[in-house]
XYZ file of C-alpha atoms in Angstrom:
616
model
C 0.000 0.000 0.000
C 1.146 3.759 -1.027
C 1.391 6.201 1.473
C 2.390 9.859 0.955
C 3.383 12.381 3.593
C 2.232 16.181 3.192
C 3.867 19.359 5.137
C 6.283 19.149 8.049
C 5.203 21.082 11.313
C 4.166 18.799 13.986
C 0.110 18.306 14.823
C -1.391 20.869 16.551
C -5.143 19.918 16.424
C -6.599 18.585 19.732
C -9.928 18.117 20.871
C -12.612 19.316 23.234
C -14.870 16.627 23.437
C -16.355 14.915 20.505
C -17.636 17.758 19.007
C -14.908 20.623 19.306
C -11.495 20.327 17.272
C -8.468 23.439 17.829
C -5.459 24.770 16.687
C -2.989 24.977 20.030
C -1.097 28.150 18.710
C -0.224 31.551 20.669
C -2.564 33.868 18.303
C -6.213 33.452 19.326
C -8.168 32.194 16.617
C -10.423 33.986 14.315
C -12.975 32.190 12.785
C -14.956 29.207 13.746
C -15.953 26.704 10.974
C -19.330 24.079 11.620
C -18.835 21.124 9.258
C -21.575 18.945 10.058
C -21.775 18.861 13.940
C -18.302 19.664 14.802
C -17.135 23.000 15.116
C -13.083 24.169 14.204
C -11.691 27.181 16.109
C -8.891 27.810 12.767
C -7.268 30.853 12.143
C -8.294 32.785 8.716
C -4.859 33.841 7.428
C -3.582 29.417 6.773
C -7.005 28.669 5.269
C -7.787 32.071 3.022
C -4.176 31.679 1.243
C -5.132 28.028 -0.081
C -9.172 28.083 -0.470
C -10.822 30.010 -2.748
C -14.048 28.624 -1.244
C -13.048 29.719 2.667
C -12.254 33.153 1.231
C -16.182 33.760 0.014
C -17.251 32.303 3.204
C -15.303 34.495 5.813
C -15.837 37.706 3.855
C -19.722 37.421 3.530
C -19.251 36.199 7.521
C -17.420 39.376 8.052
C -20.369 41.572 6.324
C -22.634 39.981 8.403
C -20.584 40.829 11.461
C -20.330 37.501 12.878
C -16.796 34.674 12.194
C -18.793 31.775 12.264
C -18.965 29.794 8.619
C -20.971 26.730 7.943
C -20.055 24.156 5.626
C -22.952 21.154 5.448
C -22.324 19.472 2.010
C -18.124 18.962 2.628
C -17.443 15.527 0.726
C -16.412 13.802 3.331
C -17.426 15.585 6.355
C -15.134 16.661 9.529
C -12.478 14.144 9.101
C -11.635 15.078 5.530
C -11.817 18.726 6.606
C -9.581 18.362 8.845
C -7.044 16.852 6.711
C -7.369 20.318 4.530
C -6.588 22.266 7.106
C -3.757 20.907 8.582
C -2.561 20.647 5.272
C -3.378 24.583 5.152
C -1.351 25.321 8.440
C 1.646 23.330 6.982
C 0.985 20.381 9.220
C 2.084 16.871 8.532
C -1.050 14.248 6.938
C -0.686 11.809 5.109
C -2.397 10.603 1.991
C -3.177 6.871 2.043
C -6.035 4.710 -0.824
C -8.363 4.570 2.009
C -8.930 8.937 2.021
C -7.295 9.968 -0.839
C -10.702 10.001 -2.915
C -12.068 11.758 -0.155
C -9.652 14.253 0.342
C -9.256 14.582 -3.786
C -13.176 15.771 -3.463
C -13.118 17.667 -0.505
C -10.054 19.864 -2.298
C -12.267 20.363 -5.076
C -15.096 21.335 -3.353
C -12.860 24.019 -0.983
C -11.190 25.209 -4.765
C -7.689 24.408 -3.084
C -6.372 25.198 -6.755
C -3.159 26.094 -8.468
C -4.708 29.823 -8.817
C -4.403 30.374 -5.298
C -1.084 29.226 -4.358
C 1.584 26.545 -6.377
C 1.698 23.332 -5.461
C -2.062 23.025 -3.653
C -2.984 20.371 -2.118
C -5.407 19.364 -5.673
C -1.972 19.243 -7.558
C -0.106 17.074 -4.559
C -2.969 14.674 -4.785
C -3.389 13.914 -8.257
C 0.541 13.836 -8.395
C 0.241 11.134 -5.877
C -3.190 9.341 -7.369
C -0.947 9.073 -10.766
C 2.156 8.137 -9.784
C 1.450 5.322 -6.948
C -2.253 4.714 -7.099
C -3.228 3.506 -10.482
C 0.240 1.927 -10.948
C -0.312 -0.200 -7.888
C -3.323 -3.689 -8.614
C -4.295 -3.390 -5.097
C -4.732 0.325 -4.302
C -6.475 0.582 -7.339
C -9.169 -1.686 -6.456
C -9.079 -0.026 -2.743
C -9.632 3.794 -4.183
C -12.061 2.364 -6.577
C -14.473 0.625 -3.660
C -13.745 4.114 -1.912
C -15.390 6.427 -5.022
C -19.233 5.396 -4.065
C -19.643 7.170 -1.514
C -18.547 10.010 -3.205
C -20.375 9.775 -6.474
C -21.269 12.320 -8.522
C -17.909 14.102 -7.608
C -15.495 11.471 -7.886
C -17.089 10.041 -11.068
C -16.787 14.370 -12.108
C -13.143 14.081 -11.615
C -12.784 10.916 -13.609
C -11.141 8.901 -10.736
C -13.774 6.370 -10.918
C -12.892 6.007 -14.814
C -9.131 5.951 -14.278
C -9.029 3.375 -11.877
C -11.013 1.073 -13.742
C -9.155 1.900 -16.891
C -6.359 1.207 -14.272
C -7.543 -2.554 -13.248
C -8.534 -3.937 -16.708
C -5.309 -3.264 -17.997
C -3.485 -5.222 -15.507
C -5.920 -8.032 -15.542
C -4.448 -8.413 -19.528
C -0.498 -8.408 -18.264
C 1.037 -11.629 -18.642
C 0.788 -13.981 -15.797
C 5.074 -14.177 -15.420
C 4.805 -10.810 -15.242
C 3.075 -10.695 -11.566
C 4.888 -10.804 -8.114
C 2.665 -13.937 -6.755
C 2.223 -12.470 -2.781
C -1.154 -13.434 -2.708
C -2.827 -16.592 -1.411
C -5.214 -18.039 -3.595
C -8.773 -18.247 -1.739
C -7.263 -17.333 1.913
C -9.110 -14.188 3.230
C -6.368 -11.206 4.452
C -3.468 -12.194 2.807
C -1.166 -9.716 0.816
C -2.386 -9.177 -2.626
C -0.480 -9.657 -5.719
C 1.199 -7.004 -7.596
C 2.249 -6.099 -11.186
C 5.578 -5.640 -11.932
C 7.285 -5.423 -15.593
C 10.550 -6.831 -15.058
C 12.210 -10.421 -15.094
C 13.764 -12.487 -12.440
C 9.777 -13.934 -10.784
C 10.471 -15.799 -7.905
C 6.350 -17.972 -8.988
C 4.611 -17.101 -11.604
C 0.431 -16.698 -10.724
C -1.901 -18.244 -12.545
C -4.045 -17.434 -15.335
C -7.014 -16.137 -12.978
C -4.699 -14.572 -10.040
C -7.147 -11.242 -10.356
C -10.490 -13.026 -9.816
C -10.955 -13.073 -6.347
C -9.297 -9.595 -5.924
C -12.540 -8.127 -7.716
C -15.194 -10.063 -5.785
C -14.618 -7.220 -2.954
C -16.008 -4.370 -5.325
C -20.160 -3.423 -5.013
C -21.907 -4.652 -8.009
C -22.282 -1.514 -9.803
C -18.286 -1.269 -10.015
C -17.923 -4.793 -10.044
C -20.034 -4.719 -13.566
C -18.103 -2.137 -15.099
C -14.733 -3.048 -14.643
C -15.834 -6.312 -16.241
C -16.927 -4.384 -19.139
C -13.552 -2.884 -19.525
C -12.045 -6.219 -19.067
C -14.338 -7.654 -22.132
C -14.021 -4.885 -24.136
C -10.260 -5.225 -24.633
C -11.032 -9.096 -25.837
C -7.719 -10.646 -24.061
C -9.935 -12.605 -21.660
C -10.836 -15.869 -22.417
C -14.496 -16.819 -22.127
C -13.698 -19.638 -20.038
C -11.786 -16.827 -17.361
C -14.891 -14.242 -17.488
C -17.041 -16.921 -16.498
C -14.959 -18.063 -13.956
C -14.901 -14.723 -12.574
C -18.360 -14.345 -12.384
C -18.716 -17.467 -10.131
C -16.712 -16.405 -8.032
C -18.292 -12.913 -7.423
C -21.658 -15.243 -7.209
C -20.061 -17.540 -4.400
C -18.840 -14.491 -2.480
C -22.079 -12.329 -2.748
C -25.023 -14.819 -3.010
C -26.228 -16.294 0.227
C -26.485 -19.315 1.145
C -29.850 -19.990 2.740
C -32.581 -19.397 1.396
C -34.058 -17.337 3.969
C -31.180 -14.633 3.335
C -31.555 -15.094 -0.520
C -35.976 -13.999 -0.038
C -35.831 -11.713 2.786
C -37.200 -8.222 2.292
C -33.729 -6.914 3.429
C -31.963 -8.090 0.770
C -33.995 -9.384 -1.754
C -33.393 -6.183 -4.251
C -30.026 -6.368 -3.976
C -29.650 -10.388 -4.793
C -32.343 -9.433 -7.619
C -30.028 -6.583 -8.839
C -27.077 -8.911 -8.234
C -27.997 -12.097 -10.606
C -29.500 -9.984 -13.773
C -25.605 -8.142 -13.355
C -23.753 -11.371 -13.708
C -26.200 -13.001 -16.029
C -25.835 -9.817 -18.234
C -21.845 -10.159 -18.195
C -21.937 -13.806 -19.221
C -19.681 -14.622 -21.948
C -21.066 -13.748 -25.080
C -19.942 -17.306 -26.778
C -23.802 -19.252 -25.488
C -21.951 -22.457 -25.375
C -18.549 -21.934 -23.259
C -17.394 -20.180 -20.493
C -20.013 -20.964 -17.932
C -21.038 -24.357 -16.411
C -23.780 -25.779 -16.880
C -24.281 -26.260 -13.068
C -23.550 -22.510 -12.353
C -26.129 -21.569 -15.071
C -29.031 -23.951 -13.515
C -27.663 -22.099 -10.092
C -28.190 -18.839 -11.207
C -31.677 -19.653 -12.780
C -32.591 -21.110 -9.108
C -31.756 -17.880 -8.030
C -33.555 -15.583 -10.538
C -36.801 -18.007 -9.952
C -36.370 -17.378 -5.975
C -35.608 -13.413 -6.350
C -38.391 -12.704 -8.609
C -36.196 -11.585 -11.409
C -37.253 -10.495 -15.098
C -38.677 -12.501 -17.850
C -35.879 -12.045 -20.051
C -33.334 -12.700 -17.669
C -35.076 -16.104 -17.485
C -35.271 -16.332 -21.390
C -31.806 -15.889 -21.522
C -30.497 -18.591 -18.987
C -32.804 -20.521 -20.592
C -30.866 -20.919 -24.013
C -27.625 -20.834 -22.190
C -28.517 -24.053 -20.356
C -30.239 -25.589 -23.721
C -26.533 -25.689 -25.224
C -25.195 -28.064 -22.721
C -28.230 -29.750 -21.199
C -26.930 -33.031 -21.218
C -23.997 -31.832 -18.792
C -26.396 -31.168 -15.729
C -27.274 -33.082 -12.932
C -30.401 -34.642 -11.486
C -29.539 -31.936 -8.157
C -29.271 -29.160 -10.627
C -32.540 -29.559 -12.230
C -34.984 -29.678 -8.676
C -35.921 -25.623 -10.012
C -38.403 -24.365 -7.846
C -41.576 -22.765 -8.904
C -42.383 -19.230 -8.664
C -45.291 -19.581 -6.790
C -45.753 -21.771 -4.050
C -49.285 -22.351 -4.901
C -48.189 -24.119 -8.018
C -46.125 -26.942 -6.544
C -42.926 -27.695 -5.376
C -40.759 -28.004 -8.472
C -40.899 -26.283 -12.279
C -41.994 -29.700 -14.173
C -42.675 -27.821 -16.788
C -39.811 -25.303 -16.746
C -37.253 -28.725 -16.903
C -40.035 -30.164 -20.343
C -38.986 -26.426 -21.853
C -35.201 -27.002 -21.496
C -35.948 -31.071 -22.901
C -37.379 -29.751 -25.743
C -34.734 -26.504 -26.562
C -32.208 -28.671 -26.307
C -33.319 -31.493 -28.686
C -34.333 -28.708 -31.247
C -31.208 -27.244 -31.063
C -29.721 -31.068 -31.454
C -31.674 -31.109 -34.846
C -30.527 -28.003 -36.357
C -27.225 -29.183 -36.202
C -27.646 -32.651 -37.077
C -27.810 -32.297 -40.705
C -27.214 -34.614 -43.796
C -23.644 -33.502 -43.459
C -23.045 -36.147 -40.956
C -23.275 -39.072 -43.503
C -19.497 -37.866 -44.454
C -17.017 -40.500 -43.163
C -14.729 -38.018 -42.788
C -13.244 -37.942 -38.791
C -14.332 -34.627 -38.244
C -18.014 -35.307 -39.103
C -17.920 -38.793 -37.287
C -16.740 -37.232 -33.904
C -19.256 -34.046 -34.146
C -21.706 -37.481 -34.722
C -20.597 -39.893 -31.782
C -20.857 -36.433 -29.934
C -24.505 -35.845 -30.722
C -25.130 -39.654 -29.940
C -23.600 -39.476 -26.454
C -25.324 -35.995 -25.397
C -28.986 -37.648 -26.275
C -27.883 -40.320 -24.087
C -26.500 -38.475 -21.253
C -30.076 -36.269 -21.931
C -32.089 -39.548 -21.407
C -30.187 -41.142 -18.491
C -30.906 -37.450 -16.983
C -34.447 -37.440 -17.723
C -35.063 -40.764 -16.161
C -33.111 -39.699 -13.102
C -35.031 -36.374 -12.834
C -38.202 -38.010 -13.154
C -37.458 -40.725 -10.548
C -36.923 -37.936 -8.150
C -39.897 -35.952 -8.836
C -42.224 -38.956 -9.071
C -42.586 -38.613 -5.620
C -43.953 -35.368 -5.295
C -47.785 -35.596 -4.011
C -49.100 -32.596 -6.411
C -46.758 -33.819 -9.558
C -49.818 -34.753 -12.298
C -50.138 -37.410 -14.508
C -50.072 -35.749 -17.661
C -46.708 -33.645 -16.786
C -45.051 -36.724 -16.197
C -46.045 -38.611 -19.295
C -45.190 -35.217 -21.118
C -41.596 -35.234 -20.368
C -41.027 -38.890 -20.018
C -42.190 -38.608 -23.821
C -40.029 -35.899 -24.480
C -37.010 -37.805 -24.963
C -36.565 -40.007 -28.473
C -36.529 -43.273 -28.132
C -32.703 -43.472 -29.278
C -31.953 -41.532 -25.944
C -33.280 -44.618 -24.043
C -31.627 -48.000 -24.964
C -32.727 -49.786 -21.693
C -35.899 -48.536 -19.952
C -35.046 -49.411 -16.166
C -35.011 -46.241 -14.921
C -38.277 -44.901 -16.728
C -39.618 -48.428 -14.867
C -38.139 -47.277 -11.691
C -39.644 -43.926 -12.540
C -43.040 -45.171 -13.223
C -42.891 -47.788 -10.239
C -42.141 -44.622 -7.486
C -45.011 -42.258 -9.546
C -47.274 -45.643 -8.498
C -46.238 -45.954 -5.338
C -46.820 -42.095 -4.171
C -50.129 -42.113 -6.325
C -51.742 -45.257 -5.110
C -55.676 -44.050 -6.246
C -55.090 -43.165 -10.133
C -57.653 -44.872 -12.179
C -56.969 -48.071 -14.270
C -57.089 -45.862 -17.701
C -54.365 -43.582 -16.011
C -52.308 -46.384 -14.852
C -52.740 -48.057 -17.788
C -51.320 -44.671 -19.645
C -48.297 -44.469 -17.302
C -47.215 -48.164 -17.549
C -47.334 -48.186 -21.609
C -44.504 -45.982 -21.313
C -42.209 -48.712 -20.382
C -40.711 -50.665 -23.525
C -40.630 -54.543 -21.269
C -38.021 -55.825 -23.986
C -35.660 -53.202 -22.983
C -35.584 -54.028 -19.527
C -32.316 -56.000 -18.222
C -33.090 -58.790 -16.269
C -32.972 -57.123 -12.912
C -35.635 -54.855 -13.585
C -37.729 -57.771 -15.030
C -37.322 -59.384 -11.628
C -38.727 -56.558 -9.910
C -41.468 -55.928 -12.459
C -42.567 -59.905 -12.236
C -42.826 -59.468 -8.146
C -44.450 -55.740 -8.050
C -48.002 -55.239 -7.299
C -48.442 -52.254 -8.418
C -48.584 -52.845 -12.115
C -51.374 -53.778 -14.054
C -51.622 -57.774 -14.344
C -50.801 -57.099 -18.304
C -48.307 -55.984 -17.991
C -46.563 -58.410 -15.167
C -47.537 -61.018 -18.091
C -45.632 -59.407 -20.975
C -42.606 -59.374 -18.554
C -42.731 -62.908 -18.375
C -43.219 -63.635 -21.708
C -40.394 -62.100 -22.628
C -38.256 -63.250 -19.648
C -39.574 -66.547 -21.840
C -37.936 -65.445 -24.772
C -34.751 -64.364 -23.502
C -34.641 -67.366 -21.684
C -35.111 -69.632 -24.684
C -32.744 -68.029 -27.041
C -30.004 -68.257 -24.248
C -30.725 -71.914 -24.119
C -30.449 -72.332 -27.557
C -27.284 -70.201 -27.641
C -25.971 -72.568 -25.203
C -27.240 -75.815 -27.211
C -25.169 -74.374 -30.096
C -21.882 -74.117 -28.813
C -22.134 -77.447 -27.366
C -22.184 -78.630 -30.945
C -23.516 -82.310 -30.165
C -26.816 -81.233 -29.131
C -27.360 -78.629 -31.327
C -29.991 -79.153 -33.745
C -29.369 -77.840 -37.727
C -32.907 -77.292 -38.274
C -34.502 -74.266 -36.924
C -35.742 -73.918 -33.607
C -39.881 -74.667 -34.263
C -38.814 -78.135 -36.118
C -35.598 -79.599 -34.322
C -37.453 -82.050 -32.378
C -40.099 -84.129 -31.757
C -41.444 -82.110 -28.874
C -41.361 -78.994 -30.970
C -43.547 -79.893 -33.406
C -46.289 -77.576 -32.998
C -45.776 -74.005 -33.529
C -47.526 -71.918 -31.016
C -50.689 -71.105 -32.805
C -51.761 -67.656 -34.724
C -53.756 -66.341 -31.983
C -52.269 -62.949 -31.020
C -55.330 -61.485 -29.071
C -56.428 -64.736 -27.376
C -54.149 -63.593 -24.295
C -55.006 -59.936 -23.753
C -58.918 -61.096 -24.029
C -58.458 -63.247 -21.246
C -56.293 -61.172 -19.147
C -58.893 -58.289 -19.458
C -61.683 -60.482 -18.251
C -60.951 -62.154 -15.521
C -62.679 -61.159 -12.381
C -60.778 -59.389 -9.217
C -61.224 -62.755 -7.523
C -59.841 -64.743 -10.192
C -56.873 -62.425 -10.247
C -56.249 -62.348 -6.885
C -55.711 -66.004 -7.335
C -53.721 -65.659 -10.075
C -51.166 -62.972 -7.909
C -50.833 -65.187 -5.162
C -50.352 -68.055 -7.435
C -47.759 -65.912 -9.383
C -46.199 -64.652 -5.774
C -45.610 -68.215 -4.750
C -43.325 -69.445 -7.958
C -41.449 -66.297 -7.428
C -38.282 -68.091 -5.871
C -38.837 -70.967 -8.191
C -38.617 -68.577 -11.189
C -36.111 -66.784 -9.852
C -34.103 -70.023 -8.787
C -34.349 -72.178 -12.516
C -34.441 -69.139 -14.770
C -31.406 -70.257 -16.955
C -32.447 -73.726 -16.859
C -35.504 -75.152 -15.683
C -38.250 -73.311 -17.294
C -40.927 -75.402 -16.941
C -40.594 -74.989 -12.932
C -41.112 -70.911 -13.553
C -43.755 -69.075 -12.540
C -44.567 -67.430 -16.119
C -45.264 -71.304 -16.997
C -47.584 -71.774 -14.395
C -49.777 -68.355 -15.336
C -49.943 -69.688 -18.618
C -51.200 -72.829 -18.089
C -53.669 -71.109 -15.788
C -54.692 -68.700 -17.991
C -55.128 -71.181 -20.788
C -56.632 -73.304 -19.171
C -59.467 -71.389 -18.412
C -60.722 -71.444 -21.515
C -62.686 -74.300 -22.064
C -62.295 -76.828 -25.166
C -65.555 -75.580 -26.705
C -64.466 -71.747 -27.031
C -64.072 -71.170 -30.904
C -64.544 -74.947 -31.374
C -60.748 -75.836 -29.991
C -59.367 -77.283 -27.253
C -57.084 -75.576 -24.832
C -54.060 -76.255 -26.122
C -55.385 -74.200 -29.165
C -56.622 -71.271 -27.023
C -53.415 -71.456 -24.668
C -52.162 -70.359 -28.021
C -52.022 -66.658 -27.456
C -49.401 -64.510 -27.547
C -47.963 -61.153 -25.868
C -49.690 -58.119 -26.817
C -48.294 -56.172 -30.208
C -45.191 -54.313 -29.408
C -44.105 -51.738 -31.215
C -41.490 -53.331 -34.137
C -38.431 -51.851 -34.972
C -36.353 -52.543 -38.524
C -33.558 -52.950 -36.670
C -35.028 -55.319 -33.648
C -34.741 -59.206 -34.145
C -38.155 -61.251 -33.799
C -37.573 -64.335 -31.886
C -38.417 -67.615 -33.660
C -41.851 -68.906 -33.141
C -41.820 -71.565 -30.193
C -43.939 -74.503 -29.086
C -46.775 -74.664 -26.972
C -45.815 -74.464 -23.649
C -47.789 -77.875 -22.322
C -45.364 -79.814 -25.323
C -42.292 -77.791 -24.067
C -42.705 -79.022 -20.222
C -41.453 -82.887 -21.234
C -38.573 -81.376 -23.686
C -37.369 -79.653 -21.351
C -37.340 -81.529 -18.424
């Protein structure tokens, strides 16, 4: 820190009481001057030779036949004053970052000018502001902080603009080229200074001004970022690590101190600042956690529309980055829920238009660079599906969530985002659980979001042995299981070698014979009308084979329970339905599925009731 030392007579000023200041001396004094409450017994002969201000005062006090002179509007006040007039008695002050600004003002104001005498006391200051201040990183930023509570007047006498001119330039110097004195993130710890010379002892890092700067207000704060962006040194990457850091150091906490009355203006004021200084590149320089944090914040401060608007299509560039945490946004009214379901759809769908636009024929190119921009649009859907899933899992549980908000976004996502459905399943499984009394047609609605062949086999476990889902359902689940069952024994069969059979699968053996019979509906007709006693059975019947499924599920089939709901519901139909037996109406199959080109159908396979004794 700068210091500069003014006059050279020893202090003379002493006090009476708080409210009294005077000049020990052996000529009585002459005049008294009231600066706010306190009152200065000077002489007039020191302070009319330097003021051109003092001079007009005494002389109409004279005319008026009284020495009294009042001075209410001193930048300042009594403190500052008195450093004029001990500099006026040839006294010895000195000048330091912390009054300089002050003094600088109250100079001006007293017209302690160059007209009146050579070298005033305006001249020795600027001398000094020039010469140490602005060359000095830290006693810029300390005169700087100092200017607002002197505005207009210091911004008059451009020291506001100076200083900030001051501290963007050095923010630009080369890294090597700063004495590293300052601890990174420690609190009252020398800061660093800039020095053009060679011979560092440690050269500071890229960012060694960022915390520096989180001590300005906001309104300086913003425009010495403006300067620093306006020279276009700064990376985007740096601004926007700058801004988090002014965030961390000015935004509470709690979120009582971030809503109360107190401070809510200022937090409001606070966010639209940053979010206005954010890199002007949409897709770098800002996390996308920090951006989700500061659109928290905006919600819970009540901020503008377009502030909103534009976090909004910051975020939709890098979606796919965020986590499950960073998406809980709260609503804006408390009346309308706990969390923005429908803010979270907006960002789904920005983000996968934006994925369009960019995903153009181009891509078809085998060249590397149109590959890699193409794995990199595959993996962000991904990562936006797995993050969907997880967001919906957590909000599933929310009592006022609706039904039709949670189908919206879990419908959101393309398909290709969601190779394996467990944690939609999981999703749809906790929506069930917390929303016990939705109707059959809603259930129903929720539960054909879930794709059964694309769950693995853990999830198919749970599915087979959860109440909650519709009885349909639980069936298609085990017909699959079937399926994935068979073609691993047949897998197995094959690279044996000896007991693998060259024909295909429906005509290998004896057993096998009979292909399961072209009845595609017969199933879902008799799932949908059985009575609630009937499938009560059924559950309980299907609860007790659970270990024995789970137990002989890559071997013994026939010992599963899947088997033994098929054979009870096809045996239920009697022989005379449609004119066939049962082992014609235990024919049916899984409901239609929605085919894809690139999907494999499994191979047709035998009725069950043959399959139990070739098997076994």
């Amino acid at each position: 820190m700068k210091f500069m030392k003014l006059g050279s007579k020893p202090d003379a000023f002493q006090s009476d009481g708080a409210d009294v200041r005077y000049v020990v001396s052996d000529l009585a004094t002459d005049v008294v001057v009231h600066v706010a409450e306190v009152k200065f017994y000077l002489h007039k002969f020191p302070l009319l030779s330097k003021s051109s201000k003092l001079q007009r005062l005494v002389i109409k006090a004279t005319e008026e036949g009284n020495d009294d002179v009042h001075i209410d509007d001193l930048p300042g006040g009594a403190k500052t004053f008195e450093v004029c007039a001990k500099f006026c008695y040839g006294m010895v002050v000195t000048l330091s970052p912390h009054n300089v600004v002050a003094t600088r003002c109250a100079a001006e104001y007293l017209e302690m000018t160059e007209d009146m005498e050579k070298g005033n006391l305006i001249f020795k200051i600027e001398v000094f502001i020039n010469s140490s201040i602005l060359r000095s990183w830290k006693d810029s930023i300390i005169v700087l902080q100092s200017t607002k509570a002197l505005l207009p007047l210091s911004e008059e006498l451009k020291i506001v603009g100076r200083c900030i001119d001051a501290i963007a330039s050095k923010t630009s110097v080369d890294p090597a080229n700063v004495t590293w004195s300052y601890s990174h993130g420690k609190k009252g710890v020398a800061c660093a200074e800039i020095v053009e010379a060679s011979g560092k002892t440690s050269i500071a890092p890229k960012d060694w001004w960022v915390e520096d700067l989180c001590e300005l207000d906001v309104d300086l704060y913003k425009r010495v970022m403006v300067a620093i962006k306006s020279k276009g040194r700064m990376s985007p990457e740096l601004i926007g690590e700058a801004l988090k850091a002014y965030a961390v150091r000015w935004l509470p906490d709690s979120y009582d101190a971030l809503v109360s009355e107190d401070y809510m203006r200022r937090n409001q004021c606070l966010v639209e600042t940053i979010i206005w200084l954010l890199p002007s590149d949409k897709s770098s320089g800002c996390s996308c956690r920090f951006l989700l944090k500061l659109l928290k914040v905006a919600i819970l401060v009540g901020a503008g529309e377009h502030v909103k608007e534009e976090l909004m299509r910051r975020i939709s560039f890098q979606l796919h980055k965020a986590s499950v945490k960073d998406l809980l946004l709260p609503v804006s009214s408390p009346n309308d829920g706990t969390y923005d379901v429908q803010l979270v759809h907006n960002l789904v769908q920005r983000f996968l238009a934006r994925a369009a636009l960019s995903h153009n024929g181009d891509f078809v190119e085998k060249s590397d660079e149109k590959m890699i921009e193409l794995n990199f649009e595959q993996e962000s859907t991904l990562s936006l599906g797995e993050l969907v899933d997880g967001y919906l899992s957590e909000v599933a549980s929310v009592p006022d969530l609706s039904l039709s908000m949670f189908v919206e976004l879990a419908t959101a996502v393309p398909e290709a985002a969601r190779p394996v459905h467990d944690s939609l399943y999981y999703a749809v499984d906790a929506y069930l659980k917390e929303h016990p009394d939705i109707s059959k047609a809603d259930k129903k609605k929720i539960c054909s979001l879930i794709d059964v062949k694309r769950l693995s086999i853990d999830a198919s476990m749970h599915a087979t042995q959860n109440d909650r889902l519709p009885l349909r359902l639980v069936v298609q689940v085990l017909f699959f299981q079937q399926l994935r069952a068979g073609s691993s024994k047949e897998l197995a069969l094959a690279d044996n070698g000896s007991d693998a059979c060259p024909r295909p699968m429906q005509d290998k053996c004896e057993p096998c014979e009979k292909q399961i019979p072209k009845h595609p509906n017969s199933l879902t007709k008799q799932v949908t009308s059985l009575s609630a006693r009937e499938g009560q059975h059924r559950i309980s019947e299907h609860r007790g084979g659970r270990n024995s499924f789970k137990d002989h599920l890559g071997g013994l089939l026939m010992q599963s329970r899947s088997i033994r709901i098929f054979d009870k519901l096809w045996s239920s139909k009697g022989p005379g339905e449609n004119g066939k037996g049962s082992e014609t109406s235990g024919s049916s199959q899984s409901p239609p599925l929605s085919a894809k080109p690139a999907e494999v159908k499994p191979s047709p396979l035998p009725p069950l009731r043959n399959r139990r004794y070739s098997v076994s």
